[in-house]
């Protein structure tokens, strides 16, 4: 368990969210809670450690069963004196595909709040641009249960969640430029955030430029390639170019990846249960990459790292990766 307080005071940069009620800003670095394999007690202890070393942004989702241990960790962090109140934290959760229906959005958010023991979220995201038959939460979504999303009505329900004060901001995840254009064409409250896979090996230049032009914060998930998980890859952490840059700066490869993301104007969610690596991942704000470093990183061969084939089906709304990502792969 985390030791009882000496909580460091860290200056973590924040980004302004365009459609946030109350003007809440989001810390650029967050801790992901998608544990694989999942052990509830270990996750709760890791979150407490993260709070103790200075993390204030936590990313949860009902799919990964991480809301309950996160809520318990928040309660214990207040009890132990790591934080004075929940208001010191920025909490994100996500709407899973089975609840991506206009009449289920609000109940799903209320259930997330119940699991988290919170009165509001700071950010609520549509996890994927895909709906599924209501019922059991599964990943991958069974192919015969995938449905095309009614974007207009689902987004209207997301806007209601914000208006009712149950979340401070709303956004999306895994949305292409084309799908964002669709949302923006009818949204009364535009998405503040789009959370997608980004790393030095999958830099998403087109999407980055689009989101910047629309004042949408782009958040990178798996910026280190999710090494050590069943869905992840070693390709980022084993990349020779990144190793060379890290050695030149006397930094870790993870620090180089996160610093690169920060210098691209991104926010990012990273996960480690190791206390020393948690600290290292926060130590990226007092140094910088050179122009030559950026040139080398820009020359890294690009390809999407995390498999998405489970989210497409010959009989579903997306029959190929190209169709799911509107050709942006």
Protein backbone atom coordinates (compact mmCIF):
# COMPACT_ATOMS: atom_id res chain seq x y z
CA UNK A 1 0.00 0.00 0.00
CA UNK A 2 1.08 3.57 -0.58
CA UNK A 3 2.80 5.14 2.42
CA UNK A 4 0.79 7.73 4.31
CA UNK A 5 1.42 11.12 2.94
CA UNK A 6 4.27 12.98 1.87
CA UNK A 7 2.59 13.82 -1.37
CA UNK A 8 4.84 15.73 -3.78
CA UNK A 9 3.68 19.01 -5.24
CA UNK A 10 4.23 18.63 -8.97
CA UNK A 11 3.58 21.18 -11.67
CA UNK A 12 1.85 19.14 -14.35
CA UNK A 13 0.75 21.19 -17.39
CA UNK A 14 -2.94 21.25 -18.19
CA UNK A 15 -4.96 21.70 -21.36
CA UNK A 16 -8.14 23.71 -21.66
CA UNK A 17 -11.19 21.77 -22.82
CA UNK A 18 -13.31 23.72 -25.27
CA UNK A 19 -16.73 22.62 -24.00
CA UNK A 20 -16.07 22.16 -20.32
CA UNK A 21 -18.68 23.42 -17.90
CA UNK A 22 -17.01 25.37 -15.14
CA UNK A 23 -13.84 25.83 -17.17
CA UNK A 24 -12.16 22.66 -15.86
CA UNK A 25 -8.72 22.00 -17.35
CA UNK A 26 -7.29 18.51 -17.91
CA UNK A 27 -3.80 17.45 -16.78
CA UNK A 28 -1.86 16.45 -19.90
CA UNK A 29 -0.75 13.14 -18.38
CA UNK A 30 -3.21 10.64 -17.00
CA UNK A 31 -2.95 7.16 -15.58
CA UNK A 32 -4.77 4.43 -17.48
CA UNK A 33 -6.56 1.76 -15.47
CA UNK A 34 -6.97 -0.98 -18.10
CA UNK A 35 -5.22 -3.75 -16.18
CA UNK A 36 -4.38 -6.91 -18.11
CA UNK A 37 -4.64 -9.30 -16.37
CA UNK A 38 -7.14 -7.68 -14.03
CA UNK A 39 -6.67 -7.93 -10.26
CA UNK A 40 -8.94 -5.51 -8.43
CA UNK A 41 -6.82 -5.13 -5.29
CA UNK A 42 -3.61 -4.66 -7.25
CA UNK A 43 -5.26 -1.98 -9.38
CA UNK A 44 -6.56 -0.10 -6.35
CA UNK A 45 -3.13 -0.17 -4.72
CA UNK A 46 -1.50 1.03 -7.94
CA UNK A 47 -3.92 3.97 -8.16
CA UNK A 48 -3.13 4.91 -4.57
CA UNK A 49 0.58 4.80 -5.40
CA UNK A 50 -0.05 6.98 -8.43
CA UNK A 51 -1.91 9.57 -6.37
CA UNK A 52 0.88 9.49 -3.80
CA UNK A 53 3.54 10.30 -6.40
CA UNK A 54 1.51 13.09 -8.00
CA UNK A 55 -0.91 11.79 -10.64
CA UNK A 56 -4.19 13.67 -10.70
CA UNK A 57 -5.82 12.43 -13.92
CA UNK A 58 -7.26 8.90 -14.07
CA UNK A 59 -8.84 7.19 -17.06
CA UNK A 60 -11.41 4.45 -16.39
CA UNK A 61 -13.97 2.47 -18.36
CA UNK A 62 -16.72 0.06 -17.45
CA UNK A 63 -15.39 -2.46 -19.99
CA UNK A 64 -12.23 -2.99 -17.93
CA UNK A 65 -14.07 -3.14 -14.56
CA UNK A 66 -11.77 -0.41 -13.30
CA UNK A 67 -14.38 2.03 -12.02
CA UNK A 68 -14.99 0.26 -8.70
CA UNK A 69 -11.30 0.01 -7.64
CA UNK A 70 -10.70 3.57 -8.82
CA UNK A 71 -13.59 4.82 -6.69
CA UNK A 72 -12.30 2.90 -3.68
CA UNK A 73 -8.82 4.29 -4.20
CA UNK A 74 -10.14 7.86 -4.38
CA UNK A 75 -12.03 7.36 -1.10
CA UNK A 76 -8.91 5.95 0.58
CA UNK A 77 -6.70 8.71 -0.84
CA UNK A 78 -8.94 11.29 0.82
CA UNK A 79 -8.96 9.28 4.05
CA UNK A 80 -5.15 8.97 4.06
CA UNK A 81 -4.68 12.66 3.27
CA UNK A 82 -3.09 12.23 -0.16
CA UNK A 83 -5.70 14.67 -1.45
CA UNK A 84 -8.11 16.97 0.35
CA UNK A 85 -11.11 16.21 -1.87
CA UNK A 86 -12.23 14.53 -5.06
CA UNK A 87 -12.12 17.96 -6.76
CA UNK A 88 -8.32 17.70 -6.92
CA UNK A 89 -8.65 14.85 -9.41
CA UNK A 90 -9.67 14.70 -13.06
CA UNK A 91 -11.68 11.53 -13.69
CA UNK A 92 -12.55 10.18 -17.14
CA UNK A 93 -14.78 7.24 -17.97
CA UNK A 94 -16.31 5.87 -21.15
CA UNK A 95 -19.57 4.71 -22.69
CA UNK A 96 -19.27 1.14 -23.92
CA UNK A 97 -20.83 -0.04 -27.19
CA UNK A 98 -23.71 -1.94 -25.56
CA UNK A 99 -24.86 1.31 -23.93
CA UNK A 100 -24.32 3.47 -27.02
CA UNK A 101 -28.05 3.94 -27.55
CA UNK A 102 -29.91 7.19 -26.82
CA UNK A 103 -32.02 5.74 -23.98
CA UNK A 104 -29.06 3.99 -22.31
CA UNK A 105 -26.43 6.74 -22.23
CA UNK A 106 -27.69 8.47 -19.09
CA UNK A 107 -28.29 5.23 -17.13
CA UNK A 108 -24.82 4.03 -18.10
CA UNK A 109 -23.22 7.22 -16.81
CA UNK A 110 -25.21 7.02 -13.58
CA UNK A 111 -24.01 3.43 -13.12
CA UNK A 112 -20.40 4.54 -13.68
CA UNK A 113 -20.83 7.24 -11.04
CA UNK A 114 -22.27 4.69 -8.64
CA UNK A 115 -19.29 2.38 -9.16
CA UNK A 116 -16.88 5.30 -8.74
CA UNK A 117 -18.74 6.65 -5.68
CA UNK A 118 -18.70 10.08 -7.34
CA UNK A 119 -21.26 12.76 -8.06
CA UNK A 120 -19.79 13.77 -11.42
CA UNK A 121 -17.14 12.94 -13.99
CA UNK A 122 -14.72 15.45 -15.46
CA UNK A 123 -14.90 13.81 -18.88
CA UNK A 124 -17.21 11.21 -20.42
CA UNK A 125 -16.26 9.66 -23.75
CA UNK A 126 -17.98 7.51 -26.35
CA UNK A 127 -15.49 4.65 -26.35
CA UNK A 128 -15.91 3.54 -29.99
CA UNK A 129 -17.92 4.78 -33.00
CA UNK A 130 -19.91 1.57 -32.81
CA UNK A 131 -23.03 0.36 -31.02
CA UNK A 132 -23.88 -3.18 -29.95
CA UNK A 133 -26.95 -5.02 -28.82
CA UNK A 134 -27.65 -4.07 -25.18
CA UNK A 135 -26.65 -6.61 -22.59
CA UNK A 136 -23.43 -8.23 -21.50
CA UNK A 137 -20.27 -6.12 -21.80
CA UNK A 138 -17.75 -8.02 -23.92
CA UNK A 139 -14.57 -7.30 -25.87
CA UNK A 140 -14.31 -7.95 -28.66
CA UNK A 141 -17.94 -7.21 -29.40
CA UNK A 142 -19.45 -10.40 -30.85
CA UNK A 143 -19.74 -9.89 -34.58
CA UNK A 144 -23.45 -10.74 -34.69
CA UNK A 145 -24.17 -8.08 -32.04
CA UNK A 146 -22.45 -5.10 -33.72
CA UNK A 147 -24.72 -2.25 -34.81
CA UNK A 148 -24.23 1.03 -36.61
CA UNK A 149 -24.40 3.92 -34.17
CA UNK A 150 -27.13 6.54 -34.38
CA UNK A 151 -24.58 9.30 -33.89
CA UNK A 152 -27.07 12.15 -33.75
CA UNK A 153 -29.25 10.74 -30.98
CA UNK A 154 -26.39 9.22 -28.97
CA UNK A 155 -24.50 12.51 -29.03
CA UNK A 156 -27.66 14.38 -27.99
CA UNK A 157 -27.84 12.08 -24.96
CA UNK A 158 -24.17 12.80 -24.20
CA UNK A 159 -24.98 16.52 -24.27
CA UNK A 160 -27.79 15.90 -21.79
CA UNK A 161 -25.30 14.26 -19.43
CA UNK A 162 -23.30 17.49 -19.41
CA UNK A 163 -26.37 19.70 -19.02
CA UNK A 164 -27.54 17.63 -16.04
CA UNK A 165 -24.18 18.20 -14.34
CA UNK A 166 -23.18 14.52 -14.33
CA UNK A 167 -20.03 15.27 -16.33
CA UNK A 168 -18.04 18.45 -16.87
CA UNK A 169 -17.00 17.60 -20.43
CA UNK A 170 -17.89 15.14 -23.19
CA UNK A 171 -15.88 13.64 -26.00
CA UNK A 172 -15.22 10.61 -28.15
CA UNK A 173 -12.69 7.84 -28.67
CA UNK A 174 -11.33 6.16 -31.79
CA UNK A 175 -13.04 8.66 -34.11
CA UNK A 176 -11.60 9.40 -37.55
CA UNK A 177 -11.63 12.87 -39.14
CA UNK A 178 -14.72 11.93 -41.13
CA UNK A 179 -16.62 10.72 -38.08
CA UNK A 180 -15.64 13.87 -36.18
CA UNK A 181 -16.89 15.98 -39.08
CA UNK A 182 -20.21 14.18 -38.81
CA UNK A 183 -20.52 14.88 -35.07
CA UNK A 184 -19.53 18.53 -35.54
CA UNK A 185 -22.16 18.99 -38.25
CA UNK A 186 -25.01 18.66 -35.75
CA UNK A 187 -23.55 18.94 -32.26
CA UNK A 188 -24.81 21.72 -30.01
CA UNK A 189 -21.90 21.00 -27.68
CA UNK A 190 -18.86 19.82 -29.68
CA UNK A 191 -16.60 17.07 -28.36
CA UNK A 192 -13.77 18.38 -26.20
CA UNK A 193 -11.54 15.32 -26.62
CA UNK A 194 -10.84 12.50 -29.06
CA UNK A 195 -8.87 9.64 -27.48
CA UNK A 196 -7.03 7.47 -29.99
CA UNK A 197 -3.93 5.32 -30.41
CA UNK A 198 -0.87 7.53 -30.94
CA UNK A 199 2.81 6.76 -30.47
CA UNK A 200 6.03 7.60 -32.32
CA UNK A 201 5.27 4.55 -34.47
CA UNK A 202 1.69 5.68 -35.27
CA UNK A 203 1.77 9.47 -35.25
CA UNK A 204 -1.64 10.26 -36.79
CA UNK A 205 -0.49 13.51 -38.42
CA UNK A 206 -3.71 14.05 -40.38
CA UNK A 207 -5.91 13.51 -37.33
CA UNK A 208 -3.67 15.72 -35.19
CA UNK A 209 -3.96 18.59 -37.66
CA UNK A 210 -7.73 18.14 -37.97
CA UNK A 211 -8.34 18.09 -34.22
CA UNK A 212 -6.14 21.14 -33.72
CA UNK A 213 -8.12 23.04 -36.35
CA UNK A 214 -11.39 22.15 -34.57
CA UNK A 215 -10.09 22.87 -31.03
CA UNK A 216 -10.48 19.22 -30.03
CA UNK A 217 -7.87 17.92 -27.60
CA UNK A 218 -6.28 14.74 -28.91
CA UNK A 219 -5.41 12.24 -26.18
CA UNK A 220 -3.00 9.40 -26.94
CA UNK A 221 -3.70 5.99 -25.49
CA UNK A 222 -1.01 3.28 -25.57
CA UNK A 223 1.72 5.89 -26.28
CA UNK A 224 4.27 3.21 -25.28
CA UNK A 225 2.62 0.43 -27.29
CA UNK A 226 0.88 -1.26 -24.33
CA UNK A 227 3.87 -3.57 -23.89
CA UNK A 228 3.18 -6.52 -21.63
CA UNK A 229 -0.54 -6.75 -22.37
CA UNK A 230 -2.30 -9.28 -24.57
CA UNK A 231 -3.34 -6.57 -27.01
CA UNK A 232 -0.06 -4.69 -26.96
CA UNK A 233 3.28 -4.73 -28.76
CA UNK A 234 6.97 -4.40 -27.92
CA UNK A 235 7.68 -2.42 -31.07
CA UNK A 236 7.68 1.03 -29.45
CA UNK A 237 9.85 0.17 -26.45
CA UNK A 238 12.24 -1.89 -28.61
CA UNK A 239 12.60 0.71 -31.37
CA UNK A 240 16.28 1.41 -32.09
CA UNK A 241 15.75 5.08 -33.02
CA UNK A 242 13.98 5.76 -29.73
CA UNK A 243 16.69 3.87 -27.84
CA UNK A 244 19.35 6.06 -29.47
CA UNK A 245 17.54 9.27 -28.53
CA UNK A 246 16.91 8.06 -24.97
CA UNK A 247 20.58 7.20 -24.49
CA UNK A 248 21.65 10.60 -25.81
CA UNK A 249 19.47 12.37 -23.22
CA UNK A 250 20.09 9.87 -20.40
CA UNK A 251 16.34 9.23 -20.33
CA UNK A 252 14.16 6.15 -20.65
CA UNK A 253 12.47 5.25 -23.93
CA UNK A 254 9.14 5.84 -22.19
CA UNK A 255 10.20 9.37 -21.23
CA UNK A 256 11.22 10.08 -24.84
CA UNK A 257 7.84 8.86 -26.13
CA UNK A 258 5.89 10.91 -23.61
CA UNK A 259 8.03 14.01 -24.14
CA UNK A 260 7.51 13.64 -27.89
CA UNK A 261 3.73 13.47 -27.35
CA UNK A 262 3.83 16.53 -25.09
CA UNK A 263 5.80 18.51 -27.68
CA UNK A 264 3.17 17.59 -30.29
CA UNK A 265 0.53 19.29 -28.14
CA UNK A 266 -1.07 16.00 -27.13
CA UNK A 267 -2.38 14.79 -23.82
CA UNK A 268 -1.74 11.14 -23.04
CA UNK A 269 -2.73 8.24 -20.83
CA UNK A 270 -0.01 5.88 -19.65
CA UNK A 271 -0.09 2.94 -17.27
CA UNK A 272 2.48 1.37 -14.99
CA UNK A 273 2.02 -0.33 -11.65
CA UNK A 274 5.72 0.13 -10.84
CA UNK A 275 6.22 3.10 -8.52
CA UNK A 276 9.62 4.07 -9.95
CA UNK A 277 8.30 4.03 -13.52
CA UNK A 278 5.29 6.04 -12.37
CA UNK A 279 7.71 8.71 -11.14
CA UNK A 280 9.82 8.54 -14.29
CA UNK A 281 6.78 9.03 -16.49
CA UNK A 282 6.07 12.32 -14.69
CA UNK A 283 9.64 13.55 -15.16
CA UNK A 284 9.22 14.80 -18.72
CA UNK A 285 8.43 18.47 -18.31
CA UNK A 286 11.84 20.00 -17.55
CA UNK A 287 13.81 18.98 -20.66
CA UNK A 288 13.22 18.81 -24.39
CA UNK A 289 13.92 16.98 -27.61
CA UNK A 290 16.13 18.54 -30.27
CA UNK A 291 15.16 19.30 -33.85
CA UNK A 292 17.35 16.38 -34.89
CA UNK A 293 15.46 14.12 -32.46
CA UNK A 294 12.17 15.15 -34.04
CA UNK A 295 13.57 14.55 -37.52
CA UNK A 296 14.60 11.03 -36.56
CA UNK A 297 11.22 10.29 -34.97
CA UNK A 298 9.41 11.63 -38.03
CA UNK A 299 11.35 9.16 -40.16
CA UNK A 300 10.19 6.11 -38.16
CA UNK A 301 8.11 3.79 -40.35
CA UNK A 302 4.43 4.25 -39.50
CA UNK A 303 1.80 1.62 -38.89
CA UNK A 304 -1.08 1.11 -36.51
CA UNK A 305 0.16 -1.16 -33.72
CA UNK A 306 -2.89 -2.30 -31.79
CA UNK A 307 -5.13 -4.85 -33.55
CA UNK A 308 -8.62 -3.63 -34.42
CA UNK A 309 -9.78 -6.62 -36.48
CA UNK A 310 -12.04 -7.70 -33.63
CA UNK A 311 -14.12 -4.58 -34.20
CA UNK A 312 -14.98 -5.34 -37.84
CA UNK A 313 -17.18 -8.02 -39.37
CA UNK A 314 -18.38 -8.94 -42.87
CA UNK A 315 -21.93 -8.75 -41.52
CA UNK A 316 -21.48 -5.73 -39.25
CA UNK A 317 -21.59 -1.95 -39.82
CA UNK A 318 -17.83 -1.93 -40.57
CA UNK A 319 -16.66 -4.65 -42.94
CA UNK A 320 -13.00 -3.71 -42.96
CA UNK A 321 -10.40 -1.68 -41.07
CA UNK A 322 -10.45 0.83 -43.90
CA UNK A 323 -14.19 1.37 -43.44
CA UNK A 324 -13.96 1.61 -39.62
CA UNK A 325 -11.22 4.25 -39.89
CA UNK A 326 -12.56 5.88 -43.10
CA UNK A 327 -9.35 5.05 -44.89
CA UNK A 328 -7.23 6.69 -42.18
CA UNK A 329 -5.08 3.65 -41.36
